[in-house]
C-alpha atoms as one frame of an Amber mdcrd trajectory, in Angstrom:
protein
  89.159  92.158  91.809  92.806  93.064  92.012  93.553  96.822  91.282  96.604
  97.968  89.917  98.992 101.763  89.936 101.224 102.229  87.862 103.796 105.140
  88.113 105.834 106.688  86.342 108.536 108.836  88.188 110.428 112.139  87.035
 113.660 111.961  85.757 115.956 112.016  89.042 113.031 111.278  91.222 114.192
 108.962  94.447 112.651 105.595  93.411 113.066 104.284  96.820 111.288 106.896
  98.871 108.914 107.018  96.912 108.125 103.420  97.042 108.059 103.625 100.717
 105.816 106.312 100.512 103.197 103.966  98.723 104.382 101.091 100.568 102.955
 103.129 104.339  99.988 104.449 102.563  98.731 100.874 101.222  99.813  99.632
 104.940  97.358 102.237 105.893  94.260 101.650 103.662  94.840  97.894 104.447
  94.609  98.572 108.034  91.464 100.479 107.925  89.646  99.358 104.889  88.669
  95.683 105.569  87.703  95.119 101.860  91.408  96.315 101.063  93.393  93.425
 101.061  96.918  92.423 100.106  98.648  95.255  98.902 102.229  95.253  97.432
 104.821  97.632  95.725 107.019  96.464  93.330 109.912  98.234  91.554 110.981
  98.105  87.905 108.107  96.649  86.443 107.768  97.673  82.861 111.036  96.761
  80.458 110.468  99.289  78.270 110.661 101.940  81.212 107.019 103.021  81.191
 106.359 102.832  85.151 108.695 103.016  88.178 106.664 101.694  90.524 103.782
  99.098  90.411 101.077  98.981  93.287  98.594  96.141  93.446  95.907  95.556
  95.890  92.715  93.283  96.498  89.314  94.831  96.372  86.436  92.698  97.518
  83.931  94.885  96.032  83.889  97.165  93.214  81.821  99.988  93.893  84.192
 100.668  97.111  86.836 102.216  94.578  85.431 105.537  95.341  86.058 105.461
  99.187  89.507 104.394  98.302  90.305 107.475  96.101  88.934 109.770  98.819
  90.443 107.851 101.472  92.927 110.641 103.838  96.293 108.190 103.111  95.230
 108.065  99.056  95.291 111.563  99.236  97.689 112.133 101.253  99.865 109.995
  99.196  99.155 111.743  96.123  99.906 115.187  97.312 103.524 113.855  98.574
 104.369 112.409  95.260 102.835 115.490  93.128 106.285 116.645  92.799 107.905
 113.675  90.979 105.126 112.004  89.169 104.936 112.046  85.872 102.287 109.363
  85.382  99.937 107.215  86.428  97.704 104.325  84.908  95.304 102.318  86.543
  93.550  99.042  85.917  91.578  96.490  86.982  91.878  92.890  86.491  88.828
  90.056  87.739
């Protein structure tokens, strides 16, 4: 299953930071979850503006989402962004 983030930035918010930010916490879960697989960050992904940032990432089993959103990095990541995101939709795609 591939799982996708997509965020939507403030107005003003450094695009590229925060990128990098996701970029080093996905390096992170993909280094210690072995069911994690794959991840990437991609910029500009919407046209009509909706999300700034796109993160996509394998998952080899399902019912491991959980561990992922309590993971230290996930969280970690989301308490560095709090500031400057505005939004955030997730999906999954088998």
């Amino acid at each position: 299953m591939k799982h996708y983030v997509l965020l939507k930035l403030a107005q003003g918010a450094d695009v590229d930071a925060a990128r990098h930010k996701v970029w080093k916490a996905l390096d992170k879960l993909d280094a210690d979850l072995d069911w994690l697989n794959r991840p990437a960050v991609f910029r500009s992904c919407r046209p009509d503006g909706d999300a700034d940032l796109m993160a996509v990432f394998e998952v080899d089993e399902e019912e491991r989402l959980p561990e992922y959103l309590n993971h230290p990095a996930r969280v970690k990541l989301a308490e560095a962004l709090k500031d400057v995101l505005v939004s955030q939709v997730t999906f999954d795609h088998y």
